[in-house]
PDB file of C-alpha atoms in Angstrom:
ATOM      1  CA  MET A   1    -110.826 -88.546  59.156  1.00 45.00           C
ATOM      2  CA  PHE A   2    -108.473 -85.576  59.187  1.00 66.00           C
ATOM      3  CA  ARG A   3    -111.300 -83.165  60.010  1.00 68.00           C
ATOM      4  CA  LYS A   4    -112.690 -85.380  62.797  1.00 70.00           C
ATOM      5  CA  GLY A   5    -109.233 -85.804  64.282  1.00 78.00           C
ATOM      6  CA  VAL A   6    -108.621 -82.051  64.317  1.00 78.00           C
ATOM      7  CA  LEU A   7    -112.053 -81.447  65.867  1.00 76.00           C
ATOM      8  CA  GLY A   8    -111.206 -83.892  68.640  1.00 79.00           C
ATOM      9  CA  VAL A   9    -107.838 -82.272  69.316  1.00 80.00           C
ATOM     10  CA  LEU A  10    -109.411 -78.801  69.503  1.00 78.00           C
ATOM     11  CA  ARG A  11    -112.243 -79.942  71.756  1.00 80.00           C
ATOM     12  CA  ASP A  12    -109.736 -81.652  74.059  1.00 82.00           C
ATOM     13  CA  ALA A  13    -107.902 -78.306  74.270  1.00 79.00           C
ATOM     14  CA  GLY A  14    -111.125 -76.589  75.368  1.00 79.00           C
ATOM     15  CA  ILE A  15    -111.772 -74.909  72.025  1.00 77.00           C
ATOM     16  CA  ASP A  16    -115.357 -75.137  70.767  1.00 75.00           C
ATOM     17  CA  ALA A  17    -114.970 -76.509  67.235  1.00 73.00           C
ATOM     18  CA  GLU A  18    -117.361 -76.654  64.288  1.00 72.00           C
ATOM     19  CA  THR A  19    -117.205 -77.571  60.603  1.00 76.00           C
ATOM     20  CA  PRO A  20    -119.394 -75.030  58.801  1.00 74.00           C
ATOM     21  CA  ASP A  21    -120.442 -75.628  55.205  1.00 77.00           C
ATOM     22  CA  ASP A  22    -119.923 -71.952  54.322  1.00 77.00           C
ATOM     23  CA  VAL A  23    -116.799 -70.745  56.113  1.00 76.00           C
ATOM     24  CA  LEU A  24    -117.159 -67.169  54.791  1.00 74.00           C
ATOM     25  CA  ALA A  25    -120.677 -66.795  56.206  1.00 74.00           C
ATOM     26  CA  TRP A  26    -119.544 -68.443  59.439  1.00 69.00           C
ATOM     27  CA  VAL A  27    -116.656 -66.015  60.059  1.00 70.00           C
ATOM     28  CA  ARG A  28    -118.799 -62.954  59.312  1.00 73.00           C
ATOM     29  CA  ASP A  29    -120.869 -63.226  62.487  1.00 70.00           C
ATOM     30  CA  GLU A  30    -119.788 -61.135  65.451  1.00 59.00           C
ATOM     31  CA  GLN A  31    -117.939 -63.789  67.457  1.00 66.00           C
ATOM     32  CA  ARG A  32    -114.191 -64.129  67.285  1.00 63.00           C
ATOM     33  CA  LYS A  33    -113.279 -67.153  65.173  1.00 73.00           C
ATOM     34  CA  LEU A  34    -110.329 -69.496  64.781  1.00 80.00           C
ATOM     35  CA  VAL A  35    -110.227 -71.138  61.358  1.00 83.00           C
ATOM     36  CA  LEU A  36    -107.993 -74.053  60.386  1.00 84.00           C
ATOM     37  CA  LEU A  37    -107.942 -73.866  56.612  1.00 86.00           C
ATOM     38  CA  SER A  38    -106.288 -76.550  54.502  1.00 88.00           C
ATOM     39  CA  ILE A  39    -104.427 -75.138  51.515  1.00 89.00           C
ATOM     40  CA  CYS A  40    -104.400 -77.871  48.890  1.00 87.00           C
ATOM     41  CA  HIS A  41    -105.445 -76.143  45.643  1.00 85.00           C
ATOM     42  CA  ALA A  42    -105.029 -72.721  44.030  1.00 82.00           C
ATOM     43  CA  SER A  43    -108.599 -71.790  45.009  1.00 84.00           C
ATOM     44  CA  ASP A  44    -107.721 -72.334  48.681  1.00 85.00           C
ATOM     45  CA  TRP A  45    -105.254 -69.420  48.558  1.00 84.00           C
ATOM     46  CA  THR A  46    -108.084 -67.181  47.364  1.00 84.00           C
ATOM     47  CA  LEU A  47    -110.362 -68.503  50.105  1.00 85.00           C
ATOM     48  CA  LEU A  48    -107.664 -67.704  52.688  1.00 84.00           C
ATOM     49  CA  GLU A  49    -107.577 -64.076  51.529  1.00 83.00           C
ATOM     50  CA  HIS A  50    -111.392 -63.875  51.507  1.00 82.00           C
ATOM     51  CA  VAL A  51    -111.704 -65.331  55.006  1.00 80.00           C
ATOM     52  CA  HIS A  52    -109.090 -62.872  56.277  1.00 79.00           C
ATOM     53  CA  ARG A  53    -110.907 -59.917  54.697  1.00 76.00           C
ATOM     54  CA  ALA A  54    -114.406 -61.117  55.625  1.00 74.00           C
ATOM     55  CA  ALA A  55    -113.778 -61.058  59.350  1.00 67.00           C
ATOM     56  CA  ASP A  56    -111.173 -58.780  60.815  1.00 65.00           C
ATOM     57  CA  GLY A  57    -111.138 -60.698  64.093  1.00 64.00           C
ATOM     58  CA  ALA A  58    -110.857 -64.136  62.510  1.00 74.00           C
ATOM     59  CA  LEU A  59    -107.644 -65.987  63.210  1.00 83.00           C
ATOM     60  CA  VAL A  60    -106.658 -68.317  60.397  1.00 86.00           C
ATOM     61  CA  ILE A  61    -104.215 -71.166  60.747  1.00 89.00           C
ATOM     62  CA  ALA A  62    -103.186 -72.249  57.262  1.00 91.00           C
ATOM     63  CA  VAL A  63    -102.645 -75.996  57.025  1.00 92.00           C
ATOM     64  CA  LEU A  64    -100.192 -76.463  54.168  1.00 93.00           C
ATOM     65  CA  ASP A  65     -99.674 -79.527  51.987  1.00 89.00           C
ATOM     66  CA  ASP A  66     -96.339 -78.021  50.883  1.00 88.00           C
ATOM     67  CA  MET A  67     -94.694 -76.559  53.978  1.00 87.00           C
ATOM     68  CA  SER A  68     -91.981 -74.676  52.082  1.00 86.00           C
ATOM     69  CA  THR A  69     -90.787 -71.343  53.449  1.00 84.00           C
ATOM     70  CA  GLU A  70     -92.182 -69.655  50.341  1.00 83.00           C
ATOM     71  CA  ASN A  71     -95.664 -71.103  50.940  1.00 85.00           C
ATOM     72  CA  ALA A  72     -95.499 -70.250  54.629  1.00 88.00           C
ATOM     73  CA  LEU A  73     -94.663 -66.622  53.828  1.00 84.00           C
ATOM     74  CA  ARG A  74     -97.390 -66.544  51.191  1.00 84.00           C
ATOM     75  CA  ALA A  75     -99.923 -67.788  53.757  1.00 88.00           C
ATOM     76  CA  LEU A  76     -98.855 -65.185  56.305  1.00 87.00           C
ATOM     77  CA  ARG A  77     -99.082 -62.415  53.697  1.00 83.00           C
ATOM     78  CA  ALA A  78    -102.559 -63.645  52.729  1.00 82.00           C
ATOM     79  CA  GLY A  79    -103.732 -63.241  56.308  1.00 84.00           C
ATOM     80  CA  ALA A  80    -102.887 -66.437  58.180  1.00 89.00           C
ATOM     81  CA  ALA A  81    -101.977 -65.918  61.818  1.00 88.00           C
ATOM     82  CA  ALA A  82    -100.077 -69.209  61.910  1.00 91.00           C
ATOM     83  CA  ILE A  83     -99.141 -72.127  59.703  1.00 93.00           C
ATOM     84  CA  LEU A  84     -99.039 -75.869  60.170  1.00 93.00           C
ATOM     85  CA  PRO A  85     -97.950 -78.728  57.943  1.00 93.00           C
ATOM     86  CA  ARG A  86    -100.750 -81.039  56.854  1.00 89.00           C
ATOM     87  CA  ASP A  87     -99.085 -83.874  58.753  1.00 89.00           C
ATOM     88  CA  ALA A  88     -98.898 -81.877  62.007  1.00 89.00           C
ATOM     89  CA  SER A  89     -99.143 -83.916  65.171  1.00 89.00           C
ATOM     90  CA  PRO A  90    -102.160 -83.447  67.450  1.00 87.00           C
ATOM     91  CA  GLN A  91     -99.845 -81.673  69.907  1.00 89.00           C
ATOM     92  CA  MET A  92     -98.727 -79.204  67.199  1.00 91.00           C
ATOM     93  CA  VAL A  93    -102.358 -78.463  66.254  1.00 88.00           C
ATOM     94  CA  ARG A  94    -103.244 -77.935  69.909  1.00 88.00           C
ATOM     95  CA  GLU A  95    -100.245 -75.667  70.592  1.00 91.00           C
ATOM     96  CA  ALA A  96    -100.737 -73.564  67.440  1.00 90.00           C
ATOM     97  CA  SER A  97    -104.460 -73.156  68.159  1.00 87.00           C
ATOM     98  CA  ILE A  98    -103.967 -72.138  71.779  1.00 86.00           C
ATOM     99  CA  ALA A  99    -101.176 -69.748  70.784  1.00 89.00           C
ATOM    100  CA  ALA A 100    -103.379 -68.121  68.123  1.00 86.00           C
ATOM    101  CA  VAL A 101    -106.264 -67.664  70.570  1.00 82.00           C
ATOM    102  CA  GLU A 102    -103.799 -66.072  73.012  1.00 85.00           C
ATOM    103  CA  GLY A 103    -102.525 -63.695  70.321  1.00 86.00           C
ATOM    104  CA  ARG A 104     -99.272 -65.534  69.607  1.00 89.00           C
ATOM    105  CA  SER A 105     -98.000 -67.513  66.663  1.00 90.00           C
ATOM    106  CA  ILE A 106     -95.719 -70.525  66.489  1.00 88.00           C
ATOM    107  CA  LEU A 107     -93.654 -70.503  63.304  1.00 90.00           C
ATOM    108  CA  PRO A 108     -90.806 -72.620  61.949  1.00 88.00           C
ATOM    109  CA  VAL A 109     -87.380 -71.037  62.456  1.00 87.00           C
ATOM    110  CA  ALA A 110     -86.784 -70.848  58.682  1.00 84.00           C
ATOM    111  CA  VAL A 111     -89.939 -68.745  58.317  1.00 85.00           C
ATOM    112  CA  VAL A 112     -88.926 -66.410  61.134  1.00 85.00           C
ATOM    113  CA  ARG A 113     -85.504 -65.991  59.530  1.00 80.00           C
ATOM    114  CA  ALA A 114     -87.103 -65.253  56.170  1.00 79.00           C
ATOM    115  CA  LEU A 115     -89.317 -62.638  57.834  1.00 79.00           C
ATOM    116  CA  THR A 116     -86.227 -60.871  59.175  1.00 75.00           C
ATOM    117  CA  THR A 117     -85.026 -60.323  55.625  1.00 68.00           C
ATOM    118  CA  LEU A 118     -88.122 -58.347  54.645  1.00 60.00           C
ATOM    119  CA  PRO A 119     -87.705 -54.572  54.562  1.00 56.00           C
ATOM    120  CA  VAL A 120     -88.854 -52.771  57.706  1.00 54.00           C
ATOM    121  CA  THR A 121     -91.927 -50.590  57.158  1.00 52.00           C
ATOM    122  CA  GLY A 122     -90.821 -47.037  56.520  1.00 53.00           C
ATOM    123  CA  GLN A 123     -87.382 -48.226  55.475  1.00 54.00           C
ATOM    124  CA  ASP A 124     -86.232 -47.501  51.949  1.00 61.00           C
ATOM    125  CA  PRO A 125     -86.885 -50.771  50.057  1.00 60.00           C
ATOM    126  CA  GLY A 126     -83.411 -50.411  48.553  1.00 70.00           C
ATOM    127  CA  THR A 127     -81.830 -50.569  52.002  1.00 81.00           C
ATOM    128  CA  PRO A 128     -80.994 -54.110  53.103  1.00 85.00           C
ATOM    129  CA  SER A 129     -82.138 -55.389  56.485  1.00 81.00           C
ATOM    130  CA  LEU A 130     -79.590 -56.074  59.206  1.00 79.00           C
ATOM    131  CA  ALA A 131     -79.623 -59.785  58.310  1.00 82.00           C
ATOM    132  CA  GLU A 132     -79.070 -58.979  54.629  1.00 88.00           C
ATOM    133  CA  ARG A 133     -76.153 -56.708  55.511  1.00 88.00           C
ATOM    134  CA  GLU A 134     -74.639 -59.576  57.477  1.00 88.00           C
ATOM    135  CA  TRP A 135     -75.045 -61.821  54.425  1.00 92.00           C
ATOM    136  CA  LEU A 136     -73.236 -59.270  52.295  1.00 94.00           C
ATOM    137  CA  ALA A 137     -70.454 -58.999  54.884  1.00 93.00           C
ATOM    138  CA  HIS A 138     -70.024 -62.789  54.886  1.00 93.00           C
ATOM    139  CA  LEU A 139     -69.925 -62.841  51.086  1.00 95.00           C
ATOM    140  CA  ALA A 140     -67.409 -59.989  51.079  1.00 95.00           C
ATOM    141  CA  GLY A 141     -65.304 -62.026  53.507  1.00 94.00           C
ATOM    142  CA  GLY A 142     -65.106 -64.878  50.998  1.00 95.00           C
ATOM    143  CA  MET A 143     -67.945 -67.134  52.144  1.00 94.00           C
ATOM    144  CA  THR A 144     -69.637 -69.073  49.355  1.00 95.00           C
ATOM    145  CA  ILE A 145     -73.405 -69.030  48.946  1.00 93.00           C
ATOM    146  CA  ALA A 146     -73.526 -72.676  50.033  1.00 93.00           C
ATOM    147  CA  GLN A 147     -71.556 -71.839  53.183  1.00 93.00           C
ATOM    148  CA  LEU A 148     -73.747 -68.796  53.841  1.00 91.00           C
ATOM    149  CA  ALA A 149     -76.906 -70.881  53.447  1.00 87.00           C
ATOM    150  CA  THR A 150     -75.619 -73.410  55.967  1.00 86.00           C
ATOM    151  CA  HIS A 151     -74.521 -70.629  58.328  1.00 83.00           C
ATOM    152  CA  VAL A 152     -77.936 -68.898  58.397  1.00 78.00           C
ATOM    153  CA  GLY A 153     -80.047 -72.049  58.211  1.00 79.00           C
ATOM    154  CA  TYR A 154     -81.497 -71.976  54.687  1.00 81.00           C
ATOM    155  CA  SER A 155     -81.247 -74.391  51.828  1.00 84.00           C
ATOM    156  CA  GLU A 156     -78.816 -73.319  49.147  1.00 87.00           C
ATOM    157  CA  ARG A 157     -81.714 -72.880  46.723  1.00 89.00           C
ATOM    158  CA  MET A 158     -83.575 -70.593  49.152  1.00 86.00           C
ATOM    159  CA  MET A 159     -80.390 -68.604  49.766  1.00 90.00           C
ATOM    160  CA  PHE A 160     -79.984 -68.043  46.020  1.00 91.00           C
ATOM    161  CA  ARG A 161     -83.592 -66.800  45.832  1.00 89.00           C
ATOM    162  CA  LEU A 162     -83.197 -64.474  48.795  1.00 89.00           C
ATOM    163  CA  LEU A 163     -79.972 -63.037  47.379  1.00 93.00           C
ATOM    164  CA  ARG A 164     -81.539 -62.629  43.937  1.00 90.00           C
ATOM    165  CA  ASP A 165     -84.408 -60.689  45.538  1.00 88.00           C
ATOM    166  CA  LEU A 166     -81.914 -58.571  47.462  1.00 90.00           C
ATOM    167  CA  TYR A 167     -79.926 -57.831  44.295  1.00 91.00           C
ATOM    168  CA  THR A 168     -83.130 -56.771  42.530  1.00 88.00           C
ATOM    169  CA  ARG A 169     -84.068 -54.418  45.379  1.00 86.00           C
ATOM    170  CA  LEU A 170     -80.557 -52.965  45.341  1.00 90.00           C
ATOM    171  CA  GLY A 171     -80.781 -52.419  41.592  1.00 89.00           C
ATOM    172  CA  VAL A 172     -77.775 -54.626  40.833  1.00 92.00           C
ATOM    173  CA  SER A 173     -77.466 -57.746  38.730  1.00 92.00           C
ATOM    174  CA  ASN A 174     -74.907 -59.855  40.593  1.00 93.00           C
ATOM    175  CA  ARG A 175     -72.932 -60.441  43.772  1.00 93.00           C
ATOM    176  CA  THR A 176     -69.980 -58.281  42.733  1.00 94.00           C
ATOM    177  CA  GLU A 177     -72.196 -55.258  42.049  1.00 94.00           C
ATOM    178  CA  ALA A 178     -74.064 -55.854  45.323  1.00 94.00           C
ATOM    179  CA  LEU A 179     -70.798 -55.945  47.274  1.00 94.00           C
ATOM    180  CA  LEU A 180     -69.568 -52.761  45.585  1.00 94.00           C
ATOM    181  CA  ARG A 181     -72.861 -51.044  46.393  1.00 91.00           C
ATOM    182  CA  ALA A 182     -72.670 -52.285  50.003  1.00 92.00           C
ATOM    183  CA  ARG A 183     -69.109 -51.030  50.369  1.00 92.00           C
ATOM    184  CA  ASP A 184     -69.990 -47.614  48.902  1.00 90.00           C
ATOM    185  CA  ALA A 185     -73.078 -47.309  51.139  1.00 88.00           C
ATOM    186  CA  GLY A 186     -71.081 -48.254  54.253  1.00 89.00           C
ATOM    187  CA  TRP A 187     -73.101 -51.407  54.952  1.00 87.00           C
ATOM    188  CA  LEU A 188     -70.041 -53.609  55.343  1.00 85.00           C
ATOM    189  CA  ARG A 189     -68.368 -53.592  58.754  1.00 68.00           C
TER     190      ARG A 189
END
């Protein structure tokens, strides 16, 4: 039912839709392809990477059972051009598909914010992004991690993970060392 519903939504949007038995063979032909790939099992993550590598022009929308920020980032890193939750409305499927065909991507705000914390290419991986420097400034100003998470729009758990990753990249083991390093490097305003 899910597949037939998605096919109907795509056809209504003017997108010629198929359900090939062998998606890898299907994406290898010369036409540009849009693939909606459900990620339900560990093997689906591998298939996502293979589909991305098999056809450079293929656009993959990963349909995630678990729409966590971590899974969304994982899907984007594996080659997805966009992500959707498995329970996406027909309108969301239509909008994401049209956007992908037009060379755009519609992403949840939490995912976009998480992307801004990644190091910029060519930037020293030990140098925090602008967003990460702002986090450090807020922490130096006395904000708790819970308050910071609320302020930037993450769950407290995600904020702890992001800060832990930042501390690892900075080569420090805790908040105090990170703040000292930030002060010494001139990252705090």
